Tab-separated table of C-alpha atoms and ligand atoms in Angstrom:
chain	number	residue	atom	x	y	z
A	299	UNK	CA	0.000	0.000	0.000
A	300	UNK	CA	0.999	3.306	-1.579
A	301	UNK	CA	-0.308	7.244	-1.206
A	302	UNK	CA	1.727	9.787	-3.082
A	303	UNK	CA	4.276	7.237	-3.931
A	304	UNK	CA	5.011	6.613	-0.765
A	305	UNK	CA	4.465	3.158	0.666
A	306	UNK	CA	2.838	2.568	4.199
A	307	UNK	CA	5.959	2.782	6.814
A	308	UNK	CA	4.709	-0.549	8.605
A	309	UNK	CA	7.694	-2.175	9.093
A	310	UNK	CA	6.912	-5.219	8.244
A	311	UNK	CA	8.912	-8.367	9.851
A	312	UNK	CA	8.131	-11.733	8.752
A	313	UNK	CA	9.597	-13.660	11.718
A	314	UNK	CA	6.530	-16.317	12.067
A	315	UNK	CA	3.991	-17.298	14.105
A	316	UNK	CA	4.127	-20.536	16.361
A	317	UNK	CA	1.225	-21.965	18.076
A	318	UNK	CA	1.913	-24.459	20.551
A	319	UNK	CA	-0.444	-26.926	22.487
A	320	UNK	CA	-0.650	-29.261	24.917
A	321	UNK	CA	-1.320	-33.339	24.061
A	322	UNK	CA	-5.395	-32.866	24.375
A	323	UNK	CA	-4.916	-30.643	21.929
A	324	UNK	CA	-3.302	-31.709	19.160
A	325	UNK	CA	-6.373	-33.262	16.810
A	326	UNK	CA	-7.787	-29.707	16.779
A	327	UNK	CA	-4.194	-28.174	15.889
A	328	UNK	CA	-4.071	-30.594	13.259
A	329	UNK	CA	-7.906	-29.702	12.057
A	330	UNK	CA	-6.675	-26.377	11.863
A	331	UNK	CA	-3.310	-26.857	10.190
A	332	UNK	CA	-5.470	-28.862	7.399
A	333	UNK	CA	-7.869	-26.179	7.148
A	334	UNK	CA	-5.123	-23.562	6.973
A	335	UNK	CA	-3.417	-25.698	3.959
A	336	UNK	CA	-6.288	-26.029	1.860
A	337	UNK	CA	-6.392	-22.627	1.617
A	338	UNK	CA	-3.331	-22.270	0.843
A	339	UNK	CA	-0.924	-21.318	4.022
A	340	UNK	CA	2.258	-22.848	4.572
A	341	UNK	CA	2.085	-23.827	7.998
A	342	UNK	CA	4.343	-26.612	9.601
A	343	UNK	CA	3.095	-28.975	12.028
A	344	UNK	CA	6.291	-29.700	14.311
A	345	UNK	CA	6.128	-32.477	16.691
A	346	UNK	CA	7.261	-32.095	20.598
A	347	UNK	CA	11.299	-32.811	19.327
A	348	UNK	CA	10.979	-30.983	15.840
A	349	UNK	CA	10.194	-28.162	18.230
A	350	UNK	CA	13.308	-28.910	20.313
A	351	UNK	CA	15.635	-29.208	17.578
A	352	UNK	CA	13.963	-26.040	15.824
A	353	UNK	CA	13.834	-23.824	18.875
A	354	UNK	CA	16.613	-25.768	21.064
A	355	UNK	CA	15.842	-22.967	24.174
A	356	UNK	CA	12.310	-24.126	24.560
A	357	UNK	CA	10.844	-26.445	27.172
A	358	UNK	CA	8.542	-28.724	24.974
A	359	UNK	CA	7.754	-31.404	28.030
A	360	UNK	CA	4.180	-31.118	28.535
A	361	UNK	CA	3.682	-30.151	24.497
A	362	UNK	CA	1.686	-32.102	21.981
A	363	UNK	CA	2.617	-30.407	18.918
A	364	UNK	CA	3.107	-26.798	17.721
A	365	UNK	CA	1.868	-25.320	14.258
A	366	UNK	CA	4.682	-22.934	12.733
A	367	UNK	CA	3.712	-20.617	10.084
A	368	UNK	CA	6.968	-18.874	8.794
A	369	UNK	CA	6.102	-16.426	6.550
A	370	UNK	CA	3.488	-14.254	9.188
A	371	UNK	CA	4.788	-11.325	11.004
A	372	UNK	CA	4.530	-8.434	12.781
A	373	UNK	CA	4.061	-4.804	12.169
A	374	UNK	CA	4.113	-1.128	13.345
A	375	UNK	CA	0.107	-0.447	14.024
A	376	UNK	CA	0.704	3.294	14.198
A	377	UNK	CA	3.003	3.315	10.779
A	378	UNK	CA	-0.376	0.707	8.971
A	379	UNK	CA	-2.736	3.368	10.653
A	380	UNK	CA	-1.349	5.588	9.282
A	381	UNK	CA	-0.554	4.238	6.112
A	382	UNK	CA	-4.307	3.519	5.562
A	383	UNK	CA	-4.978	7.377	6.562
A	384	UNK	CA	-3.447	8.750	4.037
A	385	UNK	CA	-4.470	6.524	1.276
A	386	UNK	CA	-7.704	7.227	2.256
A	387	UNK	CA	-7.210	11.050	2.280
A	388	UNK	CA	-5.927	10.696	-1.349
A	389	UNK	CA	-8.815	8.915	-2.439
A	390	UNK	CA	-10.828	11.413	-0.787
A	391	UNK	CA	-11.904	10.707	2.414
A	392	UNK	CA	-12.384	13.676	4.939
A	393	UNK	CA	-11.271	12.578	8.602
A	394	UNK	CA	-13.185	15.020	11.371
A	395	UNK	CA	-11.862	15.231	14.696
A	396	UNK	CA	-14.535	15.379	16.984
A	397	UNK	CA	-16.709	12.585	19.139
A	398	UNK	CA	-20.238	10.811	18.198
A	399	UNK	CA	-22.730	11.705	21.248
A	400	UNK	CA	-25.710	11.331	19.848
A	401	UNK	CA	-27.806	9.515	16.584
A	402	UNK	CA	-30.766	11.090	15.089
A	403	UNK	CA	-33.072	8.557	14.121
A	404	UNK	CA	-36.296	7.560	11.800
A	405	UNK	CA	-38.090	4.755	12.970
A	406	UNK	CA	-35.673	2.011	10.520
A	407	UNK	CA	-33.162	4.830	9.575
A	408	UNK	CA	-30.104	6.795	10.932
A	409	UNK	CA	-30.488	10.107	9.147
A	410	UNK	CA	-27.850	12.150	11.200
A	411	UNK	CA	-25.365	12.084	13.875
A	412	UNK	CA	-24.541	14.801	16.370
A	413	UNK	CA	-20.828	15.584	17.454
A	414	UNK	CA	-19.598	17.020	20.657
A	415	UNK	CA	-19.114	20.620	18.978
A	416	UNK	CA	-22.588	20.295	18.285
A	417	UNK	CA	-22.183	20.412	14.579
A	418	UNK	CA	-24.836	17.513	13.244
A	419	UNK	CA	-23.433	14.997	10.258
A	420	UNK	CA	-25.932	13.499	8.021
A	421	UNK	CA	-25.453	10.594	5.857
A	422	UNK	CA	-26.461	7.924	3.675
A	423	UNK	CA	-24.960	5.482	5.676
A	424	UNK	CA	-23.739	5.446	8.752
A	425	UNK	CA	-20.322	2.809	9.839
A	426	UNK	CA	-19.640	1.866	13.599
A	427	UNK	CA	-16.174	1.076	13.737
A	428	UNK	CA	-15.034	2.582	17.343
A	429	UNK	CA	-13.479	-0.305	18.650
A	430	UNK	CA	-13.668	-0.668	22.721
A	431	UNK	CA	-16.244	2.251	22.044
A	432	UNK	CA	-18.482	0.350	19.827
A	433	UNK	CA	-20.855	-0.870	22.284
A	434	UNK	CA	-21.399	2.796	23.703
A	435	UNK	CA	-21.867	4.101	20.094
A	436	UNK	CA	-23.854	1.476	19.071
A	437	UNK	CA	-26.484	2.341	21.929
A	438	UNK	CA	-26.920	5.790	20.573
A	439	UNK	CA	-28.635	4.123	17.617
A	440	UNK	CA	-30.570	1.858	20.223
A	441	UNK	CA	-28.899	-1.318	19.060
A	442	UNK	CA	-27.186	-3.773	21.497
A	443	UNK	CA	-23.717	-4.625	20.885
A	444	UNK	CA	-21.938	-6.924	23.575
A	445	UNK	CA	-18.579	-5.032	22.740
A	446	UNK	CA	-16.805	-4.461	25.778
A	447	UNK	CA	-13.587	-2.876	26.751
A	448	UNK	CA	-10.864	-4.972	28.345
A	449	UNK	CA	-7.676	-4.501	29.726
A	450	UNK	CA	-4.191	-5.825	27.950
A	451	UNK	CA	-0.795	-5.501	29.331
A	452	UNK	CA	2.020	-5.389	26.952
A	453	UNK	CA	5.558	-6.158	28.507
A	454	UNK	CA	9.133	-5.576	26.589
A	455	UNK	CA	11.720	-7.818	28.874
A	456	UNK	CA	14.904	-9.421	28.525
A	457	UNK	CA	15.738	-12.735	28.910
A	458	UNK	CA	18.821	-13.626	31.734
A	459	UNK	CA	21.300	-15.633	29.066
A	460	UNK	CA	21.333	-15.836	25.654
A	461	UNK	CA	18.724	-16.689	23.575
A	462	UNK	CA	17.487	-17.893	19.423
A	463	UNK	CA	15.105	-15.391	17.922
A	464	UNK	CA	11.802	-16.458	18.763
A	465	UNK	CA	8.782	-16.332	16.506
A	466	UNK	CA	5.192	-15.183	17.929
A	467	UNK	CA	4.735	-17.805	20.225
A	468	UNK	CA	1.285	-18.672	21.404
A	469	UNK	CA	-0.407	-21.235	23.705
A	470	UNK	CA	-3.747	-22.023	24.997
A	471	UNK	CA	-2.898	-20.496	28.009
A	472	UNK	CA	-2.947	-17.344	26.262
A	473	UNK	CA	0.715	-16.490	26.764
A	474	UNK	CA	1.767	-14.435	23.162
A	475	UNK	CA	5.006	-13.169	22.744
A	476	UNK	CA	7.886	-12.471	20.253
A	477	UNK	CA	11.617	-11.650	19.704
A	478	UNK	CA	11.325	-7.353	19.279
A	479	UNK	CA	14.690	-5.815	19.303
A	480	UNK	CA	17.104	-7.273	21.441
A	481	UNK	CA	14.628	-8.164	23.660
A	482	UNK	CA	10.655	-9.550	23.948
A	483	UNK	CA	7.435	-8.104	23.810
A	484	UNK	CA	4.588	-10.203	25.147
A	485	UNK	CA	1.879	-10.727	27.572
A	486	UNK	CA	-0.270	-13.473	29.059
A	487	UNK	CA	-4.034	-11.987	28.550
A	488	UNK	CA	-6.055	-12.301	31.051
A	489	UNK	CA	-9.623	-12.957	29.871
A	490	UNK	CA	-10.876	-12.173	33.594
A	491	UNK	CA	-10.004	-8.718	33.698
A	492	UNK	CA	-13.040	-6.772	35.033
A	493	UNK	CA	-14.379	-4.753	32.263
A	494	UNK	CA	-14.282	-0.737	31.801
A	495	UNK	CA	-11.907	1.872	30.288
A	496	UNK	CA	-8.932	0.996	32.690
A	497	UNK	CA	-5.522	1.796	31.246
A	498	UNK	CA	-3.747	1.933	34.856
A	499	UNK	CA	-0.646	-0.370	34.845
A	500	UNK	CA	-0.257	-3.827	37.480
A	501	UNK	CA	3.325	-3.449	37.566
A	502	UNK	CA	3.499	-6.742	39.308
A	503	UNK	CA	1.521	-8.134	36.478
A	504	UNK	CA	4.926	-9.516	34.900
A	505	UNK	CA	6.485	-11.241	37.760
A	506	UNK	CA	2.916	-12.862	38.916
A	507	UNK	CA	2.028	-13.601	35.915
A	508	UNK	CA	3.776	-13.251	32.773
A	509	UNK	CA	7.308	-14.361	34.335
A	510	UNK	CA	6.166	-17.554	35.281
A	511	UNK	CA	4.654	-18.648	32.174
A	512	UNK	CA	7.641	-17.652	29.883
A	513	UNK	CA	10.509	-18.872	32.046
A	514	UNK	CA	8.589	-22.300	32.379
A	515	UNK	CA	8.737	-22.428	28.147
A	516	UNK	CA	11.895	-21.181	27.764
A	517	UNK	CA	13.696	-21.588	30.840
A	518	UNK	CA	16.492	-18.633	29.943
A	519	UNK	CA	13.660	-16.440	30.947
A	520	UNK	CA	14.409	-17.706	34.985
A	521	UNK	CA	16.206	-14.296	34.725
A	522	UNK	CA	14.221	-12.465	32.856
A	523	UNK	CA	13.895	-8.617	33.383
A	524	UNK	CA	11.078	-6.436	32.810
A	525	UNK	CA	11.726	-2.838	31.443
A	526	UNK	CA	8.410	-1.445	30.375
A	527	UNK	CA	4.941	-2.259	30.315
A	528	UNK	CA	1.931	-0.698	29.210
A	529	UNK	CA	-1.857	-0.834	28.540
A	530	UNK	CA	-4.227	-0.896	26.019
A	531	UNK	CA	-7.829	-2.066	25.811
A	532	UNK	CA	-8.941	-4.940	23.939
A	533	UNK	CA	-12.481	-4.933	22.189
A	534	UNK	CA	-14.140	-7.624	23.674
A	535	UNK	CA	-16.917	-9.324	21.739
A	536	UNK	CA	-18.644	-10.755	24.732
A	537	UNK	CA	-20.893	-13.445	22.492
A	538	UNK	CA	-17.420	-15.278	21.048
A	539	UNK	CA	-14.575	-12.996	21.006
A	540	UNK	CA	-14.979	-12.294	17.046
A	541	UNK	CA	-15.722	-9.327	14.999
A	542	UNK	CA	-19.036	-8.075	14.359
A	543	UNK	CA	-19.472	-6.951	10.875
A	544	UNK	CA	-22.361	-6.352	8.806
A	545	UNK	CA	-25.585	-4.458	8.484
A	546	UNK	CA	-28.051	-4.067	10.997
A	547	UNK	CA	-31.554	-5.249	9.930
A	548	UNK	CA	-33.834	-3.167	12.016
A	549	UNK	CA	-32.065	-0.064	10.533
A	550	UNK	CA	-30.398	-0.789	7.482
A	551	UNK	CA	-28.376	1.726	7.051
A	552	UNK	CA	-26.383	1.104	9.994
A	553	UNK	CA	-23.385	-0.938	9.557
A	554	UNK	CA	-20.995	-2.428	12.004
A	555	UNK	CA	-17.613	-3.172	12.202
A	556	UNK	CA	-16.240	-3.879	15.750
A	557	UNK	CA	-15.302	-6.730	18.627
A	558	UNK	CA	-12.100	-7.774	17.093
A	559	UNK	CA	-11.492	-8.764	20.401
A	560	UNK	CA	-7.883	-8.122	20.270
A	561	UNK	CA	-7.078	-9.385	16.349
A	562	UNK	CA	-8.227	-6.134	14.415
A	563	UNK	CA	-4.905	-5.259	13.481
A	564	UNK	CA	-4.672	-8.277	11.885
A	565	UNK	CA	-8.322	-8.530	9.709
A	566	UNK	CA	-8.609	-4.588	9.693
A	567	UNK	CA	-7.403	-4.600	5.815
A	568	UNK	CA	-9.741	-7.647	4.417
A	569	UNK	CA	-12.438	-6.225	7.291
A	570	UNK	CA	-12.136	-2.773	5.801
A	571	UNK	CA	-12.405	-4.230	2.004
A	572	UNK	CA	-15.467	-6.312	3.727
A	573	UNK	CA	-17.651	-3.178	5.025
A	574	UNK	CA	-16.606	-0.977	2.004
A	575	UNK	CA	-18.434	-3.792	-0.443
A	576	UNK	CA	-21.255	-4.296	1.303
A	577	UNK	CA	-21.895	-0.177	2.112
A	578	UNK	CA	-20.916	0.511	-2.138
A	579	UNK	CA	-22.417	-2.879	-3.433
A	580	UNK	CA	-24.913	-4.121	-0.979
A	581	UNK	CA	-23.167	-7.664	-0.650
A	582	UNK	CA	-20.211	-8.888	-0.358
A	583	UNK	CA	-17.165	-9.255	-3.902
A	584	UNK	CA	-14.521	-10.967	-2.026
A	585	UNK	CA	-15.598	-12.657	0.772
A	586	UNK	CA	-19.120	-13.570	1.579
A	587	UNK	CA	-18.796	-12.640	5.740
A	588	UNK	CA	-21.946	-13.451	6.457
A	589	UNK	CA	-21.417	-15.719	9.338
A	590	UNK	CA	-19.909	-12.697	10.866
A	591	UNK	CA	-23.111	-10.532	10.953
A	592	UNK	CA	-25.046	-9.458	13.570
A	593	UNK	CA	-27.785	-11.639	13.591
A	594	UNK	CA	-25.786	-14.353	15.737
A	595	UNK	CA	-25.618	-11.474	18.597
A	596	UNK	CA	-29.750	-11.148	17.976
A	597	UNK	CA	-30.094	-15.090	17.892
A	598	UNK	CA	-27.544	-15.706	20.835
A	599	UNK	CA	-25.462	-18.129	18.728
A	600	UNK	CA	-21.963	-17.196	19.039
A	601	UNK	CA	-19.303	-18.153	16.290
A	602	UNK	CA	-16.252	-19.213	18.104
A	603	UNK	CA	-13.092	-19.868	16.502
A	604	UNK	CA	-10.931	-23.111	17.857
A	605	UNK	CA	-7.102	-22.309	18.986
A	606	UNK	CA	-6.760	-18.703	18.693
A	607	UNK	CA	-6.391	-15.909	21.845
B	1144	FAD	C1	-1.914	-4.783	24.107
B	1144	FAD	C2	-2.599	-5.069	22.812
B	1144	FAD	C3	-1.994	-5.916	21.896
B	1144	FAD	C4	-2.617	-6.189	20.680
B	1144	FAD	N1	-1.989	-7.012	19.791
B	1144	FAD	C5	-2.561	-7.245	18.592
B	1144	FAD	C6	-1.928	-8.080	17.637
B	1144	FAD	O1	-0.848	-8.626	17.887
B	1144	FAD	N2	-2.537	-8.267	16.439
B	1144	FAD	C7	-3.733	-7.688	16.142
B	1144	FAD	O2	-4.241	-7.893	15.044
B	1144	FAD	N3	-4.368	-6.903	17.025
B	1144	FAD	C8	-3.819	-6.674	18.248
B	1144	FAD	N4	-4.468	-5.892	19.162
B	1144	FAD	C9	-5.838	-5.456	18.871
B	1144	FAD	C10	-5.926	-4.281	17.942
B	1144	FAD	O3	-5.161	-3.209	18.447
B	1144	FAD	C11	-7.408	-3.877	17.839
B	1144	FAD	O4	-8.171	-5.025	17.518
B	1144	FAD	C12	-7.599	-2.826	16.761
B	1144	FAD	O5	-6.869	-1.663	17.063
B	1144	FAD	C13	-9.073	-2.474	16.636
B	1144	FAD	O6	-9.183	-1.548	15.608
B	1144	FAD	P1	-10.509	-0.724	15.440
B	1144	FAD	O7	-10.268	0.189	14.285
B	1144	FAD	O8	-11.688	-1.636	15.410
B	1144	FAD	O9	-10.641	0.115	16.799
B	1144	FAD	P2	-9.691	1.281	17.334
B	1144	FAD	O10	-8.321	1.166	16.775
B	1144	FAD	O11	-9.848	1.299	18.817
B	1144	FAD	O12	-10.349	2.575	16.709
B	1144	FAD	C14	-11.591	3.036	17.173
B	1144	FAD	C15	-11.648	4.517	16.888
B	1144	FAD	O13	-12.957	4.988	17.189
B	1144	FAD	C16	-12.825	6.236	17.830
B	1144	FAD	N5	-14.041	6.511	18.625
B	1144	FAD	C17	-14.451	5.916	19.770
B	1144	FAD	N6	-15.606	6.442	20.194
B	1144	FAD	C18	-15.947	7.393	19.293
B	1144	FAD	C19	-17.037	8.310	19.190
B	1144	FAD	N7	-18.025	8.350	20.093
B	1144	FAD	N8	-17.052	9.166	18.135
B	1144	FAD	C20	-16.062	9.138	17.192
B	1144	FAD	N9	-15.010	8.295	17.241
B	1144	FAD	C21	-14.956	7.438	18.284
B	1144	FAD	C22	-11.583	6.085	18.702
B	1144	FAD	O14	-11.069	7.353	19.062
B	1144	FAD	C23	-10.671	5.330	17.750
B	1144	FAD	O15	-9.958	6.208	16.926
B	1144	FAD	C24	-3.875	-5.605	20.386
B	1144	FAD	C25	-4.484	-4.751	21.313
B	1144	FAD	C26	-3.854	-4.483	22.516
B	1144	FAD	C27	-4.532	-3.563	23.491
């Protein structure tokens, strides 16, 4: 991605993903691993001394198998954010900064919205995509949206002795972390943190929790030392911990696109192409995402995905 010539500064690093998983485990890593290869990933299923011999620092006693996807990566969010931003801008979008407080409303129709300023927007079509906000915006247009926000720590530590350069590893205990620099950057997410726009930091966070975890996988980490951590909030889809993304039937003209639950970096480009398609076309081009749409939330039948954080 391009604007002006200029490509997207996202520093991109391909330095792989690797899920690993416990014995009990292993028949749905391998569903997945299947799944993943029909649709074309290359994705290696390493056994508990493939691991060893891959990743010789890593404790793979109580692992079934791990799934190692070499070519995925990481990247800057603020330099894609950007990136996107300014494409946008050159294709002609007009960004407004300013807060949503209030929806005017027909009885199946969002006609305008109000901002704090007080100036009013009106529109065709109206898209919520405000993340951990989602849920409060969503109300303002009476619709329910189980979208909560949720606490993250993110940790950059160092490991006591030396080290290989890890890929993202992830397990089902929801530790996730990766080689950044010459150190780590990680957390172990803790799906019990009480909900609410909290960004105050634990600092013992990473010696209760996180420490433990990685210094059990990779025992180097027995001296591991933590030099920052911060918070963010994740976007908690409280049905199944996936995105919400469609149209809303009681007022068409709403559209939603929110509850990443902590992946949105991730889908925001194909998400993005998703809600653009069916707010231009009225359907889906590239991907029919219809399992993702709201009606689950109205029916109660939540979409969960198998293996993932
Ligand atoms: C610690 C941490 C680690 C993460 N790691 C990863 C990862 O490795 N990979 C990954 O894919 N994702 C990751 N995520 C998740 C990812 O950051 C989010 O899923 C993603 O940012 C969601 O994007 P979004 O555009 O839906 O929401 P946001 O980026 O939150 O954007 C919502 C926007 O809506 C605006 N807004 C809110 N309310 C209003 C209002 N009333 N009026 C107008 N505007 C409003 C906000 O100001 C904001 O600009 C992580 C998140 C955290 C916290």
């Amino acid at each position: 991605m391009a604007s002006n010539g200029r490509p997207a500064p996202v520093d991109w690093v391909e330095g792989g993903y690797l899920f690993i998983v416990p014995p009990d485990n292993v028949a749905n890593l391998e569903r997945n691993v299947k799944r993943q290869r029909a649709e074309g990933c290359v994705v290696d299923l390493l056994m508990p001394q493939e691991l060893k011999s891959k990743f010789p620092s890593m404790n793979v006693d109580d692992l079934g198998a791990g799934a190692h996807t070499p070519h995925d990566g990481w990247c800057d969010p603020n330099g894609l954010l950007w990136g996107f931003r300014r494409k946008a801008v050159e294709l002609g979008a007009v960004y407004v900064k300013d807060r949503v407080v209030a929806a005017e409303m027909d009885p199946a129709k969002a006609r305008a919205v109000v901002l704090a300023s007080g100036e009013r927007v009106a529109a065709d079509a109206f898209v919520n995509a405000a993340g951990a906000w989602s849920g409060e915006v969503a109300s303002m247009f009476g619709m329910k949206l189980p979208v909560t926000p949720m606490r993250r720590f993110e940790h950059y530590f160092t490991a006591g002795s030396p080290i290989e350069r890890l890929p993202y590893v992830k397990d089902v205990a929801r530790l996730a972390f990766r080689s950044e620099g010459k150190g780590f950057s990680g957390g172990v997410v803790d799906g019990n943190e009480r909900r609410g726009f909290n960004f105050e930091v634990d600092h013992d966070y990473f010696e209760r929790v996180v420490w433990p975890a990685v210094a059990h996988r990779f025992p180097a980490f027995e001296a591991a030392k933590c030099h920052r951590t911060w918070s963010g909030l994740y976007e908690q889809n409280e049905l199944d911990g996936n995105p919400v993304i469609g149209r809303w039937s009681r007022v068409p003209n709403l559209y939603t696109v929110a509850g990443f639950s902590g992946h949105g970096m991730m889908h925001a480009p194909a998400a993005g192409r998703a809600i653009a398609e069916l707010v231009v076309h009225g359907r889906y081009q590239t991907i029919d995402l219809g399992r993702l749409g709201y009606e689950r939330v109205e029916a109660g039948e939540p979409y969960r995905e198998e293996g993932i954080l």
